[in-house]
Short mmCIF file of C-alpha atoms in Angstrom, two decimals:
data_model
loop_
_atom_site.label_atom_id
_atom_site.label_comp_id
_atom_site.label_asym_id
_atom_site.label_seq_id
_atom_site.Cartn_x
_atom_site.Cartn_y
_atom_site.Cartn_z
CA MET A 1 17.14 -7.63 -5.38
CA SER A 2 13.56 -8.42 -4.35
CA LEU A 3 11.03 -11.11 -4.68
CA ALA A 4 8.62 -10.47 -7.54
CA TRP A 5 7.01 -13.76 -7.88
CA THR A 6 3.09 -13.82 -7.76
CA PRO A 7 0.80 -16.68 -7.96
CA SER A 8 -0.98 -17.51 -11.09
CA ALA A 9 -4.77 -17.25 -11.60
CA ARG A 10 -5.21 -20.96 -11.26
CA LEU A 11 -3.10 -21.25 -7.96
CA LYS A 12 -5.35 -18.54 -6.51
CA GLN A 13 -8.42 -20.14 -7.53
CA ILE A 14 -7.27 -23.57 -5.99
CA ALA A 15 -6.36 -21.70 -2.74
CA PHE A 16 -9.70 -20.05 -2.68
CA GLU A 17 -11.48 -23.42 -2.96
CA ARG A 18 -9.15 -24.83 -0.31
CA ALA A 19 -9.57 -21.92 2.02
CA GLN A 20 -5.82 -21.75 1.97
CA PRO A 21 -4.61 -18.19 3.39
CA LEU A 22 -2.08 -17.26 0.69
CA SER A 23 -1.35 -13.88 2.70
CA ALA A 24 -1.12 -13.22 6.32
CA SER A 25 -0.73 -9.77 7.92
CA LEU A 26 1.02 -9.86 11.47
CA GLU A 27 0.36 -6.91 13.38
CA LEU A 28 3.22 -7.05 15.61
CA THR A 29 2.49 -4.31 17.98
CA TYR A 30 0.05 -1.39 18.61
CA ARG A 31 2.96 0.88 19.44
CA CYS A 32 3.68 3.82 17.23
CA ASN A 33 5.89 6.83 17.10
CA TRP A 34 3.32 8.90 15.13
CA ARG A 35 -0.20 9.85 15.96
CA CYS A 36 -2.01 10.13 12.62
CA VAL A 37 -5.23 11.87 12.90
CA PHE A 38 -7.06 9.22 10.69
CA CYS A 39 -5.41 6.12 12.12
CA TYR A 40 -7.55 3.11 12.52
CA ASN A 41 -5.85 1.83 15.87
CA PRO A 42 -7.65 2.92 18.87
CA ARG A 43 -4.42 2.99 20.96
CA HIS A 44 -0.74 3.07 20.79
CA HIS A 45 0.29 0.75 23.41
CA ASP A 46 0.31 -3.05 23.80
CA GLN A 47 -1.74 -4.60 26.74
CA ARG A 48 -0.83 -8.18 26.35
CA GLY A 49 1.41 -8.67 23.29
CA LEU A 50 2.34 -12.10 21.94
CA PRO A 51 5.75 -13.16 22.98
CA THR A 52 8.44 -13.53 20.05
CA SER A 53 8.65 -17.15 20.55
CA ARG A 54 4.94 -17.43 19.60
CA TRP A 55 5.18 -15.10 16.52
CA LEU A 56 7.80 -17.41 15.33
CA SER A 57 5.88 -20.73 16.11
CA LEU A 58 2.94 -18.97 14.16
CA LEU A 59 5.23 -18.71 11.02
CA ASP A 60 5.68 -22.45 11.24
CA GLU A 61 1.93 -22.79 11.34
CA LEU A 62 1.37 -20.51 8.49
CA ARG A 63 3.54 -22.70 6.39
CA GLY A 64 1.44 -25.73 7.32
CA LEU A 65 -1.62 -23.79 5.99
CA GLY A 66 0.08 -23.04 2.80
CA THR A 67 0.76 -19.33 3.29
CA PHE A 68 3.12 -17.59 0.61
CA TYR A 69 3.12 -13.95 1.62
CA VAL A 70 3.68 -12.42 5.19
CA ALA A 71 3.25 -8.79 5.86
CA LEU A 72 4.68 -7.34 9.21
CA THR A 73 2.64 -4.24 10.09
CA GLY A 74 1.40 -2.59 13.31
CA GLY A 75 1.01 0.15 14.87
CA GLU A 76 4.75 0.64 13.64
CA PRO A 77 6.30 -2.88 13.36
CA LEU A 78 9.96 -1.16 13.74
CA ALA A 79 8.86 -0.19 17.04
CA HIS A 80 8.63 -3.89 18.20
CA PRO A 81 11.83 -4.67 20.25
CA GLU A 82 12.48 -7.88 18.35
CA PHE A 83 11.22 -6.86 14.88
CA LEU A 84 14.41 -7.96 13.16
CA THR A 85 14.16 -11.40 14.89
CA ILE A 86 10.65 -12.00 13.75
CA ALA A 87 11.60 -10.61 10.18
CA ARG A 88 14.41 -12.88 9.85
CA GLY A 89 12.15 -15.76 10.92
CA VAL A 90 9.76 -14.97 7.91
CA ARG A 91 12.68 -15.14 5.43
CA GLU A 92 14.20 -18.24 7.04
CA ARG A 93 10.97 -19.94 6.38
CA ALA A 94 10.92 -18.73 2.74
CA PHE A 95 8.00 -16.49 2.92
CA ALA A 96 7.65 -13.53 0.64
CA LEU A 97 8.11 -10.63 3.09
CA ARG A 98 6.56 -7.05 3.06
CA ILE A 99 7.11 -4.68 5.61
CA LEU A 100 4.50 -1.76 6.17
CA THR A 101 6.26 0.92 8.07
CA ASN A 102 6.16 4.85 8.42
CA GLY A 103 9.74 4.71 7.82
CA ALA A 104 10.80 7.14 10.46
CA LEU A 105 12.70 4.51 12.80
CA VAL A 106 14.88 3.45 9.64
CA THR A 107 18.34 4.00 10.86
CA GLU A 108 21.50 3.41 8.59
CA PRO A 109 22.27 0.01 10.43
CA LEU A 110 18.68 -1.05 10.34
CA ALA A 111 18.24 -0.26 6.62
CA GLY A 112 21.29 -2.52 5.92
CA GLU A 113 19.65 -5.30 8.05
CA ILE A 114 16.27 -4.72 6.14
CA ALA A 115 18.29 -5.02 2.77
CA ARG A 116 19.80 -8.30 3.81
CA LEU A 117 16.20 -9.71 4.26
CA LEU A 118 15.58 -9.21 0.50
CA PRO A 119 11.99 -8.11 1.11
CA MET A 120 9.47 -8.20 -1.60
CA ALA A 121 8.65 -4.41 -0.75
CA VAL A 122 8.92 -2.08 2.16
CA GLU A 123 5.75 0.05 2.03
CA LEU A 124 6.27 3.69 3.50
CA SER A 125 3.41 6.22 4.23
CA LEU A 126 3.68 9.49 2.66
CA HIS A 127 0.98 12.10 3.85
CA GLY A 128 1.98 15.30 1.94
CA ALA A 129 4.37 16.96 -0.32
CA SER A 130 5.51 19.49 2.46
CA ALA A 131 6.58 19.06 6.18
CA GLU A 132 3.54 21.24 7.19
CA THR A 133 0.89 18.95 5.71
CA HIS A 134 2.59 15.68 6.40
CA ASP A 135 3.41 16.52 10.00
CA ARG A 136 -0.10 17.86 10.57
CA ALA A 137 -1.66 14.50 9.32
CA THR A 138 0.74 12.44 11.60
CA ALA A 139 0.57 15.01 14.54
CA THR A 140 4.21 14.36 15.03
CA PRO A 141 6.58 17.33 14.24
CA GLY A 142 9.60 16.27 12.17
CA SER A 143 7.75 13.15 10.76
CA PHE A 144 8.24 14.25 7.11
CA ALA A 145 11.71 14.81 7.52
CA ALA A 146 12.26 11.57 9.39
CA MET A 147 10.19 9.61 6.87
CA LEU A 148 12.50 10.98 3.90
CA ARG A 149 15.56 10.14 5.61
CA GLY A 150 14.37 6.58 6.33
CA LEU A 151 13.30 6.39 2.60
CA ASP A 152 16.60 7.45 1.35
CA ARG A 153 18.47 5.08 3.62
CA LEU A 154 16.66 2.00 2.27
CA LEU A 155 17.12 3.05 -1.29
CA GLN A 156 20.99 3.39 -0.83
CA HIS A 157 20.90 -0.15 0.29
CA GLY A 158 18.91 -1.17 -2.75
CA VAL A 159 15.57 -2.07 -1.05
CA THR A 160 12.48 -2.22 -3.12
CA VAL A 161 10.27 0.64 -1.74
CA VAL A 162 6.87 1.79 -2.45
CA LEU A 163 5.20 4.85 -1.18
CA LYS A 164 1.67 4.88 -0.20
CA THR A 165 -0.64 8.00 0.28
CA PRO A 166 -3.95 7.88 2.03
CA VAL A 167 -5.57 10.76 -0.13
CA THR A 168 -7.44 13.14 2.40
CA ARG A 169 -8.81 16.71 2.55
CA LEU A 170 -5.36 17.56 4.10
CA ASN A 171 -3.25 16.43 1.25
CA GLU A 172 -5.46 16.41 -1.82
CA ASP A 173 -4.25 19.48 -3.23
CA GLU A 174 -0.57 18.13 -3.08
CA LEU A 175 -0.95 15.01 -5.19
CA ASP A 176 1.47 16.59 -7.89
CA GLY A 177 4.07 17.39 -5.33
CA MET A 178 3.93 13.89 -3.84
CA ARG A 179 4.34 12.40 -7.18
CA ARG A 180 7.36 14.50 -7.78
CA ILE A 181 8.76 13.25 -4.55
CA ALA A 182 8.34 9.38 -5.70
CA ASP A 183 9.37 10.20 -9.35
CA GLY A 184 12.49 11.84 -7.97
CA ARG A 185 13.44 8.62 -6.34
CA GLY A 186 12.29 6.25 -8.86
CA VAL A 187 9.67 4.53 -6.52
CA PRO A 188 5.98 3.89 -7.19
CA LEU A 189 3.31 5.92 -5.52
CA ARG A 190 -0.03 4.43 -4.56
CA LEU A 191 -3.03 6.51 -4.03
CA ASP A 192 -6.14 5.24 -1.95
CA ALA A 193 -8.88 7.47 -0.46
CA MET A 194 -10.41 4.81 1.71
CA LEU A 195 -10.29 5.90 5.38
CA THR A 196 -12.05 3.58 7.99
CA PRO A 197 -13.37 3.94 11.48
CA ARG A 198 -10.99 3.06 14.26
CA ASP A 199 -11.22 -0.58 15.38
CA ASP A 200 -13.02 0.56 18.46
CA GLY A 201 -16.14 2.02 16.26
CA ASP A 202 -14.83 5.52 16.50
CA THR A 203 -15.77 7.22 13.16
CA GLY A 204 -13.54 10.21 13.87
CA PRO A 205 -11.10 9.48 10.88
CA LEU A 206 -13.84 9.69 8.30
CA ALA A 207 -13.80 13.64 8.96
CA TYR A 208 -10.71 13.64 6.92
CA ARG A 209 -12.11 11.92 3.77
CA ALA A 210 -11.26 13.79 0.55
CA THR A 211 -13.68 16.22 -0.94
CA PRO A 212 -15.50 15.43 -4.24
CA ALA A 213 -13.15 17.70 -5.91
CA GLY A 214 -10.06 15.59 -4.32
CA LEU A 215 -11.52 12.36 -5.54
CA GLN A 216 -11.87 13.60 -9.06
CA ARG A 217 -8.22 14.91 -8.88
CA MET A 218 -6.95 11.48 -7.58
CA TYR A 219 -8.83 9.31 -10.25
CA ARG A 220 -7.53 11.58 -12.80
CA ALA A 221 -4.06 11.03 -11.55
CA LEU A 222 -4.51 7.17 -11.50
CA ALA A 223 -6.07 7.33 -15.07
CA GLU A 224 -2.94 8.97 -16.18
CA GLN A 225 -0.72 6.30 -14.85
CA GLY A 226 -3.16 3.69 -16.15
CA SER A 227 -4.21 2.50 -12.71
CA LEU A 228 -7.60 3.47 -12.37
CA PRO A 229 -9.35 0.73 -10.35
CA ARG A 230 -11.69 -1.52 -12.29
CA GLU A 231 -13.52 -4.65 -11.38
CA GLU A 232 -15.06 -7.06 -13.90
CA ARG A 233 -17.65 -8.79 -11.92
CA VAL A 234 -19.82 -11.91 -12.92
CA LYS A 235 -22.31 -13.71 -10.79
CA GLY A 236 -20.91 -16.78 -8.89
CA GLY A 237 -17.56 -15.24 -8.07
CA ALA A 238 -16.23 -13.70 -4.84
CA ASN A 239 -15.71 -10.13 -4.07
CA CYS A 240 -12.30 -10.82 -2.53
CA GLY A 241 -10.35 -13.26 -0.51
CA LEU A 242 -12.25 -12.67 2.80
CA GLY A 243 -12.47 -15.91 4.81
CA ARG A 244 -10.42 -17.85 2.26
CA THR A 245 -7.08 -16.57 1.24
CA THR A 246 -6.40 -13.74 3.74
CA LEU A 247 -5.94 -13.68 7.28
CA ALA A 248 -4.59 -11.32 10.12
CA ILE A 249 -3.30 -11.56 13.58
CA ASP A 250 -3.42 -8.78 15.92
CA PRO A 251 -0.80 -8.02 18.70
CA GLU A 252 -2.71 -9.83 21.24
CA GLY A 253 -3.17 -13.10 19.10
CA ASN A 254 -6.80 -12.58 17.92
CA VAL A 255 -7.03 -13.89 14.27
CA PHE A 256 -9.51 -12.23 11.77
CA PRO A 257 -10.31 -13.14 8.23
CA CYS A 258 -8.68 -10.03 6.77
CA MET A 259 -7.14 -6.81 8.25
CA GLN A 260 -10.45 -4.76 8.06
CA TRP A 261 -13.03 -7.50 9.29
CA ARG A 262 -13.11 -6.89 12.94
CA ARG A 263 -16.81 -7.92 13.59
CA ALA A 264 -15.61 -10.94 15.76
CA PRO A 265 -12.45 -12.67 16.13
CA LEU A 266 -12.03 -16.16 14.86
CA GLY A 267 -10.16 -17.15 17.83
CA ASN A 268 -7.02 -16.50 19.49
CA VAL A 269 -3.55 -18.23 18.92
CA ARG A 270 -2.19 -17.53 22.46
CA GLU A 271 -3.16 -21.08 23.45
CA THR A 272 -5.03 -22.53 20.55
CA PRO A 273 -3.08 -23.48 17.25
CA LEU A 274 -3.79 -21.29 14.33
CA GLY A 275 -4.86 -24.30 12.27
CA VAL A 276 -7.51 -25.11 14.65
CA VAL A 277 -8.60 -21.38 14.84
CA TRP A 278 -8.71 -21.14 11.15
CA SER A 279 -10.40 -24.44 10.02
CA GLY A 280 -13.04 -24.49 12.84
CA SER A 281 -14.34 -21.19 12.80
CA GLU A 282 -17.98 -20.49 11.91
CA GLU A 283 -17.12 -16.69 11.59
CA ARG A 284 -14.57 -17.53 8.87
CA GLU A 285 -17.35 -19.30 6.98
CA ARG A 286 -19.66 -16.53 7.26
CA ALA A 287 -17.24 -14.13 6.26
CA ALA A 288 -16.40 -16.18 3.07
CA ALA A 289 -20.18 -16.42 2.36
CA VAL A 290 -20.39 -12.74 2.48
CA ALA A 291 -17.63 -12.18 -0.02
CA ARG A 292 -19.68 -14.14 -2.43
CA ALA A 293 -23.00 -12.42 -1.72
CA ALA A 294 -21.44 -9.00 -2.07
CA ASN A 295 -20.05 -9.87 -5.40
CA ASP A 296 -23.43 -11.16 -6.74
CA ARG A 297 -25.07 -8.02 -5.21
CA LEU A 298 -22.80 -5.88 -7.00
CA ALA A 299 -22.89 -7.57 -10.14
CA GLU A 300 -26.59 -7.38 -10.25
CA ALA A 301 -26.48 -3.71 -9.50
CA GLY A 302 -24.20 -3.00 -12.41
CA GLY A 303 -22.91 0.63 -13.20
CA ALA A 304 -20.39 2.46 -11.29
CA LEU A 305 -20.60 -0.07 -8.07
CA ALA A 306 -20.27 -3.14 -10.12
CA ALA A 307 -16.86 -1.71 -11.69
CA PHE A 308 -15.38 -0.50 -8.45
CA PRO A 309 -13.51 -2.53 -5.65
CA TYR A 310 -15.65 -3.15 -2.47
CA CYS A 311 -14.88 -3.68 0.98
CA PRO A 312 -17.57 -5.54 2.62
CA ALA A 313 -15.85 -5.30 6.15
CA LEU A 314 -15.97 -1.47 5.74
CA ALA A 315 -19.54 -1.59 4.84
CA GLN A 316 -20.06 -3.57 8.06
CA GLN A 317 -18.49 -0.87 9.98
CA LEU A 318 -20.30 2.00 8.36
CA THR A 319 -23.62 0.69 7.72
CA GLY A 320 -24.18 -2.43 9.79
CA ASP A 321 -24.58 -4.64 6.69
CA PRO A 322 -21.72 -6.00 4.96
CA LEU A 323 -23.66 -6.09 1.68
CA GLN A 324 -24.80 -2.35 1.90
CA PRO A 325 -22.24 0.37 0.61
CA ASP A 326 -22.16 3.62 2.45
CA ALA A 327 -22.55 6.88 0.78
CA GLY A 328 -18.77 7.60 0.79
CA HIS A 329 -18.13 4.22 -1.07
CA VAL A 330 -20.80 5.38 -3.75
CA GLU A 331 -19.19 8.62 -4.04
CA GLN A 332 -15.84 7.12 -4.80
CA ALA A 333 -17.33 4.52 -7.29
CA GLU A 334 -19.25 7.40 -9.18
CA ALA A 335 -16.08 9.51 -9.28
CA ALA A 336 -14.00 6.83 -10.71
CA ALA A 337 -16.83 6.19 -13.40
CA GLN A 338 -16.80 9.56 -14.40
CA VAL A 339 -13.13 9.80 -14.95
CA ARG A 340 -13.14 6.63 -16.69
CA LEU A 341 -15.84 7.95 -19.16
CA ALA A 342 -13.88 11.14 -19.76
CA SER A 343 -10.93 9.25 -20.47
CA ALA A 344 -12.35 6.74 -22.89
#
């Protein structure tokens, strides 16, 4: 059993107008048992992590802000020594829970505990159809086998699982094999070719971007399953919920208007209430204005860019301008448009 409720378009609009953060991503820890070569985290240890008591009180503050969804992520959230305490706190406050994990730390007892939480979904990372490819991406021998064990344990306990694959030049030739892994277990597979710089500005992960041929292969696969990305933009709208309906909190208490927007924190909740950080931040207002400006810029541009999802935070990282798509984004938008045209 899992929570499948989603807010209506009207509720989303009301939340947008009120700057009500419907979803919150809590990065519990930077610690991770893998060393993925394209990971956006610049380090794998905590310097001054929030105490568990503060994470729990933050959940109460999120309820006050009107949040519905809480995602526990990292790093590797299961590496946090009190993951279950925090996860139980999420569900005790009636939030819909998502867990983003690599799955390798899911023991049989932990799978049972996660099942009792009734998460909306547990999202696991799949980096290849073979141990050779997957373990190369994670730089961790045995990670493929460990992930599959964790996946199967969760499924045996009836947990709703989603497999997610960052499509890279390492695995772009194994899409069919990864689809077979997902189909064989009756779980969805999500494909996404967006790679980002590390949060410290290191662009090394971008060297693993999928090739043009790999992008075409991915978008053909998405078209076949009816999930080719498509945006319908009109002037006056907003590109995304940046600064209005999403927020993220890192392991040290810094608050951001989304997981990707790391230009400047809105504030820190170590000593300041979350509501004060959220409502009193000029940076949040700037981010929200960017979401509107990006939508209008793309709507005016038309063509492939207007019809493709856009991340102004990533543009900010790569071009220094949240309204200026980088070459990689343009390449993806055009590849998707070509596949859409061929599929029509």
